[in-house]
Each structure stands twice: as structure tokens, then as C-alpha cells.
Amino acid sequence: MAGAVRAVRDAVRRHSARFERSIPLIASENLLSPYAKELLVSDFHSRYAEGVPGDRYYEGNEQVDEVENLCLELARRLFGASFADVRPISGTVANLAVLKAFADPGDPVGTCRLADGAHISSAGFGAFGLRSVKPVYYAWDPARMTIDVEKTRAILKEARPKLCLFGLSLFLFPLPVKELAPVLEEVGAVGWYDAAHVLGLIAGGQFQDPLREGCQVISASTHKTLPGPQHGILLGEGLDAEREKRLRSAAFPGVTSNHHLHTMAALAVSLAEHLAFGAAYASATIDNARVLAQALHERGFDVLAPDLGFTRSHTLAVRVTAEGGGEQVSRRLSAAGIITNKNLLPGDTSSKHPGGVRLGTPEVTRVGMGPSEMVRIAELFDALLHKGRAPATVAEEVAELKRPFTTLKYCFAEGEAAYRFYDLVGREP
Ligand SMILES: *Cc1c(COP(=O)(O)O)cnc(C)c1O
């Protein structure tokens, strides 16, 4: 069986080396800082801590409590939230907690459609289905790539949802939370913002501020534009004691037992680093997305929302039907070392054949790339997808472009290798 261990180590090493030579443009991915990463292999990984700090079911949790209290305090400070819970172990789990706390089976819950950019959490085969809530779909304005406020007002007045979700996985522009807040209040709906993609932009003050605009609760992943560990978070403002209690008990024992203490500790570090570097990082990430969008547009790519400046987030969407469709284009890019994903775009009719690719700049920004590298990336897209250059030769140029960018920025141990494999054992089995 030592052979299996060698095979796993070898595959992970090859993966790391491959990503070191690649340009990862997945909008939902990021790199973990060295101070956060070291905690993932700490003894916290081996422990259980059910309950809340100071009121646990197991002994031995004193230092876990210290760290969790710090993590909660940092979260409340970073988001100006009166409520935080760092026990959900992922964004989807955080979403399930909100659904459990504020909706019962059969209740109407507002959301966007998948083709308009919503996450699978909103689908019948996802968290909404698991909780058996009835989706109430907002009207979408494809020209502005956001919710149509007037039409949605009427929909909400008619359907009177108990809970209204704002949040997307193809998230180009802020959503009209402020504009819809009065109708939420009128129908008595809890305003819920799924910030999985844009958590780091919100914390950096560069996107929108849902807790001040009319949402009472935020759920999120902590590893997308917030460059933390794979984990989840709940934040709240203006929730009464009863609702806070419902949310806490939905987090535990509702959707978690143990909450992955090593990633919780890493999250505390990432929140502290984001308090120090988040504004600069978020703004550089958005600038890079806009430059990349413009550069692709100038090279004949159909980047969505040109009249609106393409994006105000870390993400851009490119319709690639002329280049062969989302599936073929993302495969070809991957063969050249540019990692993206095929993505449904508004107007797509087949979920099996998405018309677009989604690109994001969180990771390339984190390793220090700027506007000139974004233009170079657009040139590589053009060479590969318009000029017929072979993926293998483009891959050489991708590796060349990436070579100086394998150290992390926007963290307290700047300069550490971003793609390092931590060999703690030091020998092969
Ligand atoms: C990524 C994402 C999630 C789920 O995140 P996980 O942490 O992978 O479970 C939830 N909602 C939205 C909008 C997302 O984009």
C-alpha cells in the first residue's frame, strides 16, 4: 500500500507543479497565505469542538475557544456585523443553515435563475430542493446583467417570499438590494446575501455593502475573493435575539457536527490579513478584471456588458459561440495552461452546452500580476482561439509569463512560494 501513498503524493506534486506553470483564471479560486496554510496541518485538525466557545461538549477546547473568539471578533470587525458564526464548513453548508433558520418546507424563497448566474444552491437538485422550498425567480435584465427592479417588485408583492436571496456565481455587478429593500420589508422577507464570490471585495469596501443596504444575513465561502481556507461563514446585522438563535442552532447542530477547527484557525489568520491588505487586494483584483475584459474585447472577443465597463467585480463573462462554445474553448485553454470554466450565460437554452466561459482575476492578482500581464493574457487568448496557434506552443508562453509570479502578495509572509508542496515527512514511503 506504500505504492498508493507514493502515487497520491506524486499526483499532488505534479498538480502543484502544473499550477505553478499555469494561469489559473477560475473566478472562485484563490491561494492561501503561508500563515493560514501552516494551521491546516496543525493539531487543530485532530480535534472536536461542538457547541460555542465556553460551552462545549468536549474537554480540551480552551485554545480552540481562544482562536474561535478571535475569529468571530475579526469577522464582525471586517464586515461591520453584529453577528458572526464561523462554524459552517463551506458556502453551501452556510446556505443550508440560512434556509433551515428562516424558511420551512414549502415556503417561497426569492432567487435568481441558474442561467442568470445563480449558484446550484438555488436549484431543485441543490440546497433549495434539499430544504423543499419553492423558488420565486426574480426578473433579469440581460442588458444590464442584474436584477430588473421594477418587474421583481411586482413578483415579490405577488409571491410574498419569507426569504430573499441575493447572490450569484457569475457576479459581474452589484445587485439592487437597496432598491428592493422596501418591498422586502413590506412582505416581511428576510434579506439574505450570498457573498461566496464577492466576500473579499465587500470586505475591501470595493463592491456593495449588503448589511447596510437591506440584508440582515450574509452567507459565504471564505476561499474565493476572500483568500482564506475552504470554509464557510455567516454574518448578520439587525437580527433579533430569536433569529440569531435560530441561525446558530441551524449552524450547529443543524448542518454541522464538528466545524473543522484547523480551517477555522486558518480563517482567523485570513480575516486578519484581509483587514490589513483587503482594500488594496480587492481594488487591484477588480482593476485587473476590467483591463482583461477590455483587452479581450479589443481582440474581437464577445465580452458581456461592454457598455457597462464589462464588470465591477473580479469576474468577466465571454460568450464564445463564435470560438466553438464554452466546452471546447475551456478545454483548448486548459491544454495551453490557462485554467477557466465553461459557464451558462443568460439566453443559453442548453445547460449541457454553455455558450460562455467565466474568467476571474483573484489568483493572478494575488501573485502580483497587473495590467500589462492582463493584456498579455488577452494576446494569448487571441493567439490560441483566433489565430490557430497550437496549445502546446502557447503553453510555453504561458509558463514564461507565469515564471516570475510564484510568490504571494497581500499577506504577512509575502514572498513565500504560492504553489509550494509542504513536505513534512521528508522522505518517500
Ligand atoms: C461557490 C458558491 C457557493 C458554495 O460554496 P462552497 O464553499 O463551494 O460550498 C455558494 N454560493 C455561491 C453564489 C457560490 O458561488
Short mmCIF file of C-alpha atoms and ligand atoms in Angstrom, two decimals:
data_model
loop_
_atom_site.label_atom_id
_atom_site.label_comp_id
_atom_site.label_asym_id
_atom_site.label_seq_id
_atom_site.Cartn_x
_atom_site.Cartn_y
_atom_site.Cartn_z
CA MET A 1 0.00 0.00 0.00
CA ALA A 2 3.02 2.27 0.26
CA GLY A 3 2.74 2.42 -3.50
CA ALA A 4 -0.67 4.06 -3.18
CA VAL A 5 0.77 6.65 -0.80
CA ARG A 6 3.57 7.36 -3.27
CA ALA A 7 1.03 7.65 -6.08
CA VAL A 8 -1.05 10.20 -4.16
CA ARG A 9 1.98 12.29 -3.19
CA ASP A 10 3.26 12.16 -6.73
CA ALA A 11 -0.07 13.23 -8.25
CA VAL A 12 -0.42 16.15 -5.83
CA ARG A 13 3.17 17.24 -6.53
CA ARG A 14 2.56 17.10 -10.30
CA HIS A 15 -0.64 19.09 -9.79
CA SER A 16 1.23 21.77 -7.82
CA ALA A 17 3.99 21.97 -10.42
CA ARG A 18 1.40 22.22 -13.18
CA PHE A 19 -0.44 25.09 -11.49
CA GLU A 20 2.87 26.86 -10.91
CA ARG A 21 3.29 26.91 -14.72
CA SER A 22 -0.36 27.81 -15.40
CA ILE A 23 -2.50 30.90 -15.46
CA PRO A 24 -5.49 29.97 -13.28
CA LEU A 25 -8.46 32.20 -14.09
CA ILE A 26 -11.19 30.35 -12.17
CA ALA A 27 -13.26 33.10 -10.54
CA SER A 28 -13.93 31.05 -7.39
CA GLU A 29 -10.35 30.03 -6.62
CA ASN A 30 -7.55 31.64 -4.67
CA LEU A 31 -4.29 30.90 -2.86
CA LEU A 32 -3.93 30.55 0.89
CA SER A 33 -1.31 32.60 2.72
CA PRO A 34 1.59 30.77 4.43
CA TYR A 35 0.47 31.76 7.95
CA ALA A 36 -3.01 30.41 7.22
CA LYS A 37 -1.74 27.31 5.41
CA GLU A 38 0.50 26.11 8.26
CA LEU A 39 -2.55 25.85 10.53
CA LEU A 40 -4.15 23.31 8.20
CA VAL A 41 -1.59 20.73 9.30
CA SER A 42 -1.72 21.72 13.00
CA ASP A 43 -3.20 19.59 15.81
CA PHE A 44 -6.43 21.59 15.50
CA HIS A 45 -7.14 19.24 12.62
CA SER A 46 -7.38 16.30 15.01
CA ARG A 47 -9.91 17.74 17.46
CA TYR A 48 -13.62 18.14 18.05
CA ALA A 49 -15.32 21.24 19.43
CA GLU A 50 -19.10 21.01 19.18
CA GLY A 51 -21.04 23.94 20.62
CA VAL A 52 -19.89 27.54 21.09
CA PRO A 53 -16.76 28.90 22.82
CA GLY A 54 -17.17 28.45 26.57
CA ASP A 55 -19.98 25.91 26.17
CA ARG A 56 -18.55 22.78 24.54
CA TYR A 57 -19.41 19.12 24.62
CA TYR A 58 -15.75 18.01 24.76
CA GLU A 59 -12.85 18.82 27.06
CA GLY A 60 -9.56 20.21 25.78
CA ASN A 61 -11.05 23.13 23.84
CA GLU A 62 -9.53 26.09 25.73
CA GLN A 63 -7.19 27.18 22.93
CA VAL A 64 -9.80 26.38 20.28
CA ASP A 65 -12.15 28.74 22.14
CA GLU A 66 -9.48 31.46 22.19
CA VAL A 67 -8.99 31.14 18.44
CA GLU A 68 -12.71 30.95 17.65
CA ASN A 69 -13.47 34.03 19.76
CA LEU A 70 -10.72 35.88 17.91
CA CYS A 71 -12.03 34.64 14.57
CA LEU A 72 -15.55 35.84 15.42
CA GLU A 73 -14.27 39.23 16.57
CA LEU A 74 -12.23 39.68 13.37
CA ALA A 75 -15.23 38.67 11.24
CA ARG A 76 -17.56 41.14 12.97
CA ARG A 77 -14.98 43.90 12.60
CA LEU A 78 -14.16 43.21 8.95
CA PHE A 79 -17.83 43.24 7.91
CA GLY A 80 -19.27 45.69 10.45
CA ALA A 81 -21.59 42.87 11.57
CA SER A 82 -23.14 42.43 14.99
CA PHE A 83 -23.48 38.66 14.41
CA ALA A 84 -20.96 36.12 13.13
CA ASP A 85 -20.83 32.33 13.09
CA VAL A 86 -17.75 30.59 11.69
CA ARG A 87 -18.94 27.00 12.03
CA PRO A 88 -20.38 26.27 8.56
CA ILE A 89 -17.67 24.30 6.78
CA SER A 90 -18.43 25.65 3.30
CA GLY A 91 -20.57 28.16 1.46
CA THR A 92 -23.19 25.57 0.57
CA VAL A 93 -23.39 24.46 4.20
CA ALA A 94 -23.82 28.12 5.24
CA ASN A 95 -26.65 28.40 2.71
CA LEU A 96 -28.34 25.31 4.13
CA ALA A 97 -28.12 26.89 7.60
CA VAL A 98 -29.89 30.06 6.40
CA LEU A 99 -32.59 28.01 4.68
CA LYS A 100 -33.08 25.94 7.82
CA ALA A 101 -33.23 29.03 10.06
CA PHE A 102 -35.57 31.22 8.02
CA ALA A 103 -37.70 29.01 5.77
CA ASP A 104 -39.83 25.92 6.22
CA PRO A 105 -40.50 23.27 3.58
CA GLY A 106 -42.96 24.62 1.02
CA ASP A 107 -42.14 28.29 1.72
CA PRO A 108 -41.49 30.61 -1.22
CA VAL A 109 -37.89 31.89 -1.34
CA GLY A 110 -36.70 34.54 -3.80
CA THR A 111 -33.64 33.96 -6.00
CA CYS A 112 -32.15 34.36 -9.49
CA ARG A 113 -32.23 31.63 -12.13
CA LEU A 114 -29.19 29.42 -12.77
CA ALA A 115 -28.84 30.73 -16.32
CA ASP A 116 -28.76 34.27 -14.94
CA GLY A 117 -25.81 33.33 -12.74
CA ALA A 118 -27.27 31.80 -9.58
CA HIS A 119 -25.38 29.07 -7.73
CA ILE A 120 -26.59 25.45 -7.68
CA SER A 121 -27.69 26.12 -4.07
CA SER A 122 -30.78 27.75 -5.61
CA ALA A 123 -31.64 24.69 -7.70
CA GLY A 124 -34.15 21.96 -7.04
CA PHE A 125 -31.24 19.48 -7.17
CA GLY A 126 -29.30 21.66 -4.69
CA ALA A 127 -29.86 23.24 -1.27
CA PHE A 128 -33.30 24.69 -2.18
CA GLY A 129 -34.51 21.22 -3.12
CA LEU A 130 -32.97 19.67 -0.03
CA ARG A 131 -34.95 22.08 2.13
CA SER A 132 -38.00 21.71 -0.16
CA VAL A 133 -38.53 25.45 -0.54
CA LYS A 134 -40.24 26.90 -3.62
CA PRO A 135 -38.05 29.20 -5.69
CA VAL A 136 -39.57 32.54 -6.66
CA TYR A 137 -37.49 33.79 -9.58
CA TYR A 138 -36.58 37.43 -9.92
CA ALA A 139 -36.82 39.07 -13.33
CA TRP A 140 -33.44 39.53 -15.01
CA ASP A 141 -32.24 42.39 -17.17
CA PRO A 142 -29.72 40.80 -19.57
CA ALA A 143 -28.65 44.16 -20.99
CA ARG A 144 -27.56 45.36 -17.55
CA MET A 145 -26.62 41.90 -16.22
CA THR A 146 -28.53 42.46 -12.99
CA ILE A 147 -31.99 42.03 -11.46
CA ASP A 148 -34.80 44.02 -13.10
CA VAL A 149 -36.05 46.05 -10.12
CA GLU A 150 -39.49 47.10 -11.39
CA LYS A 151 -40.58 43.66 -12.57
CA THR A 152 -39.11 41.97 -9.49
CA ARG A 153 -41.00 44.31 -7.16
CA ALA A 154 -44.26 43.08 -8.68
CA ILE A 155 -43.16 39.43 -8.45
CA LEU A 156 -42.30 39.78 -4.77
CA LYS A 157 -45.54 41.55 -3.90
CA GLU A 158 -47.45 38.74 -5.54
CA ALA A 159 -45.47 35.75 -4.16
CA ARG A 160 -44.62 37.20 -0.72
CA PRO A 161 -41.48 35.10 -0.07
CA LYS A 162 -40.27 34.58 3.50
CA LEU A 163 -36.64 34.89 2.48
CA CYS A 164 -35.00 36.68 -0.44
CA LEU A 165 -31.59 35.57 -1.67
CA PHE A 166 -29.22 37.93 -3.45
CA GLY A 167 -26.02 36.42 -4.76
CA LEU A 168 -24.54 34.84 -7.86
CA SER A 169 -21.75 32.64 -9.14
CA LEU A 170 -21.47 34.75 -12.27
CA PHE A 171 -21.31 38.01 -10.40
CA LEU A 172 -20.43 40.99 -12.59
CA PHE A 173 -22.30 43.89 -10.99
CA PRO A 174 -23.69 44.74 -7.53
CA LEU A 175 -27.31 43.66 -7.06
CA PRO A 176 -30.11 46.16 -6.34
CA VAL A 177 -30.53 45.26 -2.67
CA LYS A 178 -31.14 48.86 -1.63
CA GLU A 179 -33.79 49.32 -4.32
CA LEU A 180 -35.65 46.15 -3.30
CA ALA A 181 -35.28 46.57 0.49
CA PRO A 182 -38.60 48.43 0.92
CA VAL A 183 -40.60 45.66 -0.77
CA LEU A 184 -38.78 43.03 1.33
CA GLU A 185 -39.84 44.91 4.39
CA GLU A 186 -43.39 45.25 3.09
CA VAL A 187 -43.81 41.49 2.54
CA GLY A 188 -41.83 40.58 5.69
CA ALA A 189 -38.99 38.75 3.93
CA VAL A 190 -35.55 38.29 5.48
CA GLY A 191 -32.91 39.79 3.17
CA TRP A 192 -30.17 37.22 2.54
CA TYR A 193 -26.97 37.91 0.62
CA ASP A 194 -24.83 35.01 -0.63
CA ALA A 195 -21.41 36.64 -0.84
CA ALA A 196 -19.44 33.48 -1.70
CA HIS A 197 -17.85 35.10 -4.74
CA VAL A 198 -17.56 38.68 -3.59
CA LEU A 199 -16.83 38.38 0.14
CA GLY A 200 -13.29 39.76 -0.20
CA LEU A 201 -14.48 42.63 -2.41
CA ILE A 202 -17.17 43.57 0.12
CA ALA A 203 -14.68 43.36 3.00
CA GLY A 204 -12.27 45.50 1.00
CA GLY A 205 -15.00 48.12 0.55
CA GLN A 206 -14.94 47.77 -3.25
CA PHE A 207 -18.31 46.25 -4.19
CA GLN A 208 -21.53 46.76 -2.23
CA ASP A 209 -22.36 46.65 1.49
CA PRO A 210 -25.34 44.29 1.82
CA LEU A 211 -25.73 44.63 5.60
CA ARG A 212 -26.18 48.39 5.19
CA GLU A 213 -28.36 48.10 2.08
CA GLY A 214 -31.19 45.96 3.44
CA CYS A 215 -29.94 42.41 4.02
CA GLN A 216 -29.94 41.02 7.55
CA VAL A 217 -27.81 37.97 6.85
CA ILE A 218 -24.79 37.07 4.72
CA SER A 219 -23.67 33.53 3.95
CA ALA A 220 -20.42 32.88 2.13
CA SER A 221 -17.49 30.70 1.26
CA THR A 222 -14.21 32.03 2.62
CA HIS A 223 -11.89 30.95 -0.20
CA LYS A 224 -12.88 32.92 -3.29
CA THR A 225 -12.18 36.68 -3.34
CA LEU A 226 -11.59 36.39 0.38
CA PRO A 227 -8.36 34.42 0.05
CA GLY A 228 -8.91 32.16 3.06
CA PRO A 229 -9.21 28.43 3.69
CA GLN A 230 -12.02 26.25 2.27
CA HIS A 231 -14.67 27.10 4.86
CA GLY A 232 -17.96 28.98 5.29
CA ILE A 233 -19.23 31.90 7.32
CA LEU A 234 -22.48 33.51 8.46
CA LEU A 235 -22.75 37.22 9.25
CA GLY A 236 -25.71 39.25 10.43
CA GLU A 237 -26.87 42.73 11.28
CA GLY A 238 -30.21 43.79 12.73
CA LEU A 239 -31.29 40.22 13.58
CA ASP A 240 -33.31 39.96 16.77
CA ALA A 241 -32.28 37.53 19.51
CA GLU A 242 -34.75 34.89 18.30
CA ARG A 243 -33.39 34.98 14.72
CA GLU A 244 -29.78 34.88 15.94
CA LYS A 245 -30.66 31.83 17.99
CA ARG A 246 -32.31 30.13 15.01
CA LEU A 247 -29.26 30.79 12.86
CA ARG A 248 -26.84 29.49 15.49
CA SER A 249 -28.79 26.31 16.02
CA ALA A 250 -29.12 25.85 12.26
CA ALA A 251 -25.29 26.05 12.01
CA PHE A 252 -24.95 23.54 14.86
CA PRO A 253 -26.48 21.03 15.29
CA GLY A 254 -28.43 21.71 12.09
CA VAL A 255 -25.82 21.43 9.36
CA THR A 256 -22.57 20.63 11.17
CA SER A 257 -21.30 18.46 13.95
CA ASN A 258 -17.61 19.38 14.25
CA HIS A 259 -16.71 22.52 12.35
CA HIS A 260 -13.16 21.79 11.08
CA LEU A 261 -11.05 23.63 13.63
CA HIS A 262 -7.91 23.81 11.51
CA THR A 263 -9.70 25.67 8.72
CA MET A 264 -11.43 27.88 11.32
CA ALA A 265 -7.99 28.84 12.69
CA ALA A 266 -6.72 29.50 9.17
CA LEU A 267 -9.79 31.66 8.60
CA ALA A 268 -8.88 33.81 11.61
CA VAL A 269 -5.48 34.48 10.03
CA SER A 270 -7.01 35.23 6.63
CA LEU A 271 -9.50 37.68 8.16
CA ALA A 272 -6.66 39.47 9.99
CA GLU A 273 -4.64 39.65 6.76
CA HIS A 274 -7.66 40.94 4.87
CA LEU A 275 -8.13 43.70 7.47
CA ALA A 276 -4.58 44.77 6.63
CA PHE A 277 -4.42 44.17 2.87
CA GLY A 278 -8.01 43.59 1.71
CA ALA A 279 -8.78 47.04 0.32
CA ALA A 280 -5.66 47.11 -1.86
CA TYR A 281 -6.15 43.50 -2.97
CA ALA A 282 -9.84 43.92 -3.84
CA SER A 283 -9.21 47.05 -5.83
CA ALA A 284 -6.28 45.52 -7.77
CA THR A 285 -8.39 42.41 -8.49
CA ILE A 286 -11.23 44.48 -9.96
CA ASP A 287 -8.84 46.68 -11.96
CA ASN A 288 -7.27 43.56 -13.46
CA ALA A 289 -10.68 42.13 -14.40
CA ARG A 290 -11.61 45.32 -16.24
CA VAL A 291 -8.28 45.51 -18.06
CA LEU A 292 -8.50 41.85 -19.10
CA ALA A 293 -12.09 42.39 -20.31
CA GLN A 294 -11.14 45.47 -22.34
CA ALA A 295 -8.10 43.75 -23.86
CA LEU A 296 -10.17 40.72 -24.90
CA HIS A 297 -12.91 42.98 -26.30
CA GLU A 298 -10.32 44.83 -28.40
CA ARG A 299 -9.20 41.49 -29.82
CA GLY A 300 -12.69 40.62 -31.02
CA PHE A 301 -13.96 38.56 -28.09
CA ASP A 302 -17.63 38.94 -27.15
CA VAL A 303 -17.13 40.07 -23.55
CA LEU A 304 -20.51 40.66 -21.91
CA ALA A 305 -21.71 44.14 -20.86
CA PRO A 306 -19.30 46.32 -22.89
CA ASP A 307 -21.50 49.39 -22.37
CA LEU A 308 -21.25 49.00 -18.61
CA GLY A 309 -17.48 48.63 -18.48
CA PHE A 310 -17.74 44.80 -18.59
CA THR A 311 -17.61 44.24 -14.84
CA ARG A 312 -17.35 45.81 -11.40
CA SER A 313 -16.14 42.62 -9.76
CA HIS A 314 -13.34 40.06 -10.09
CA THR A 315 -15.27 38.22 -12.85
CA LEU A 316 -15.87 38.67 -16.55
CA ALA A 317 -18.00 36.61 -18.88
CA VAL A 318 -17.16 35.90 -22.51
CA ARG A 319 -19.63 34.46 -25.00
CA VAL A 320 -17.56 32.06 -27.10
CA THR A 321 -20.10 30.60 -29.50
CA ALA A 322 -18.01 32.00 -32.40
CA GLU A 323 -14.91 30.27 -31.00
CA GLY A 324 -16.61 26.85 -30.65
CA GLY A 325 -18.64 27.09 -27.43
CA GLY A 326 -17.81 27.01 -23.74
CA GLU A 327 -16.84 23.38 -23.57
CA GLN A 328 -14.43 23.34 -26.49
CA VAL A 329 -12.88 26.70 -25.62
CA SER A 330 -12.25 25.90 -21.96
CA ARG A 331 -10.63 22.56 -22.98
CA ARG A 332 -8.37 24.25 -25.50
CA LEU A 333 -7.38 26.92 -22.98
CA SER A 334 -6.58 24.24 -20.42
CA ALA A 335 -4.35 22.43 -22.91
CA ALA A 336 -2.41 25.70 -23.15
CA GLY A 337 -2.14 26.08 -19.37
CA ILE A 338 -4.91 28.67 -18.98
CA ILE A 339 -7.43 27.28 -16.49
CA THR A 340 -11.05 28.51 -16.83
CA ASN A 341 -14.55 27.03 -16.72
CA LYS A 342 -17.38 26.79 -19.21
CA ASN A 343 -20.38 28.74 -17.98
CA LEU A 344 -24.05 29.20 -18.74
CA LEU A 345 -24.85 32.71 -19.88
CA PRO A 346 -28.23 34.49 -19.96
CA GLY A 347 -30.12 33.26 -23.02
CA ASP A 348 -28.43 29.84 -23.11
CA THR A 349 -31.01 27.15 -23.65
CA SER A 350 -28.94 24.00 -23.02
CA SER A 351 -27.24 23.53 -19.66
CA LYS A 352 -25.13 20.81 -21.29
CA HIS A 353 -23.69 23.22 -23.86
CA PRO A 354 -22.91 26.51 -22.14
CA GLY A 355 -22.23 29.39 -24.50
CA GLY A 356 -19.58 31.05 -22.43
CA VAL A 357 -16.51 30.92 -20.30
CA ARG A 358 -16.18 32.65 -16.95
CA LEU A 359 -12.87 34.30 -16.13
CA GLY A 360 -11.70 35.68 -12.80
CA THR A 361 -8.65 37.55 -11.58
CA PRO A 362 -8.38 36.68 -7.85
CA GLU A 363 -5.42 34.31 -8.19
CA VAL A 364 -3.37 36.14 -10.81
CA THR A 365 -3.75 39.32 -8.75
CA ARG A 366 -2.69 37.52 -5.59
CA VAL A 367 0.63 36.53 -7.16
CA GLY A 368 1.23 40.14 -8.20
CA MET A 369 0.13 40.33 -11.83
CA GLY A 370 -1.07 43.72 -13.06
CA PRO A 371 -2.47 45.42 -16.17
CA SER A 372 0.42 44.57 -18.51
CA GLU A 373 0.08 40.85 -17.70
CA MET A 374 -3.69 41.09 -18.32
CA VAL A 375 -3.03 42.43 -21.81
CA ARG A 376 -0.51 39.64 -22.40
CA ILE A 377 -3.12 37.06 -21.31
CA ALA A 378 -5.58 38.52 -23.82
CA GLU A 379 -2.91 38.19 -26.53
CA LEU A 380 -2.50 34.52 -25.63
CA PHE A 381 -6.30 34.00 -25.88
CA ASP A 382 -6.19 35.63 -29.31
CA ALA A 383 -3.24 33.51 -30.47
CA LEU A 384 -4.89 30.30 -29.31
CA LEU A 385 -8.54 30.91 -30.21
CA HIS A 386 -8.43 33.27 -33.20
CA LYS A 387 -5.05 32.72 -34.83
CA GLY A 388 -4.96 28.94 -34.58
CA ARG A 389 -1.69 28.66 -32.62
CA ALA A 390 -1.17 25.17 -31.17
CA PRO A 391 -1.94 24.76 -27.46
CA ALA A 392 1.48 23.20 -26.78
CA THR A 393 3.37 26.24 -28.08
CA VAL A 394 1.05 28.68 -26.29
CA ALA A 395 1.65 26.66 -23.10
CA GLU A 396 5.36 27.55 -23.32
CA GLU A 397 4.50 31.24 -23.41
CA VAL A 398 2.03 30.82 -20.56
CA ALA A 399 4.75 29.23 -18.41
CA GLU A 400 7.16 32.02 -19.39
CA LEU A 401 4.62 34.70 -18.41
CA LYS A 402 3.94 32.97 -15.10
CA ARG A 403 7.57 32.26 -14.13
CA PRO A 404 8.21 35.48 -12.11
CA PHE A 405 4.81 35.25 -10.36
CA THR A 406 5.00 32.40 -7.89
CA THR A 407 5.16 34.42 -4.68
CA LEU A 408 2.16 35.64 -2.72
CA LYS A 409 1.26 39.28 -2.15
CA TYR A 410 -1.28 40.87 0.23
CA CYS A 411 -0.28 38.76 3.25
CA PHE A 412 2.12 38.91 6.21
CA ALA A 413 4.63 36.43 4.76
CA GLU A 414 4.89 37.99 1.32
CA GLY A 415 7.49 36.20 -0.75
CA GLU A 416 6.66 32.63 0.28
CA ALA A 417 6.17 30.33 -2.69
CA ALA A 418 2.49 30.24 -3.58
CA TYR A 419 2.34 26.74 -5.03
CA ARG A 420 4.63 25.04 -2.52
CA PHE A 421 4.03 21.40 -1.57
CA TYR A 422 4.66 21.16 2.20
CA ASP A 423 6.81 18.02 2.53
CA LEU A 424 6.52 17.46 6.29
CA VAL A 425 7.75 13.86 6.19
CA GLY A 426 10.82 14.49 4.11
CA ARG A 427 11.07 11.00 2.56
CA GLU A 428 9.12 8.69 0.30
CA PRO A 429 7.29 5.69 1.84
C1 LIG B 1 -19.22 28.91 -4.63
C2 LIG B 1 -20.57 29.32 -4.22
C3 LIG B 1 -21.21 28.71 -3.13
C4 LIG B 1 -20.74 27.43 -2.48
O1 LIG B 1 -19.53 27.41 -1.99
P1 LIG B 1 -18.80 26.12 -1.42
O2 LIG B 1 -17.94 26.78 -0.38
O3 LIG B 1 -18.09 25.54 -2.56
O4 LIG B 1 -19.81 25.22 -0.83
C5 LIG B 1 -22.41 29.22 -2.72
N1 LIG B 1 -22.97 30.26 -3.34
C6 LIG B 1 -22.41 30.86 -4.38
C7 LIG B 1 -23.09 32.02 -5.01
C8 LIG B 1 -21.20 30.39 -4.88
O5 LIG B 1 -20.67 30.95 -5.96
#
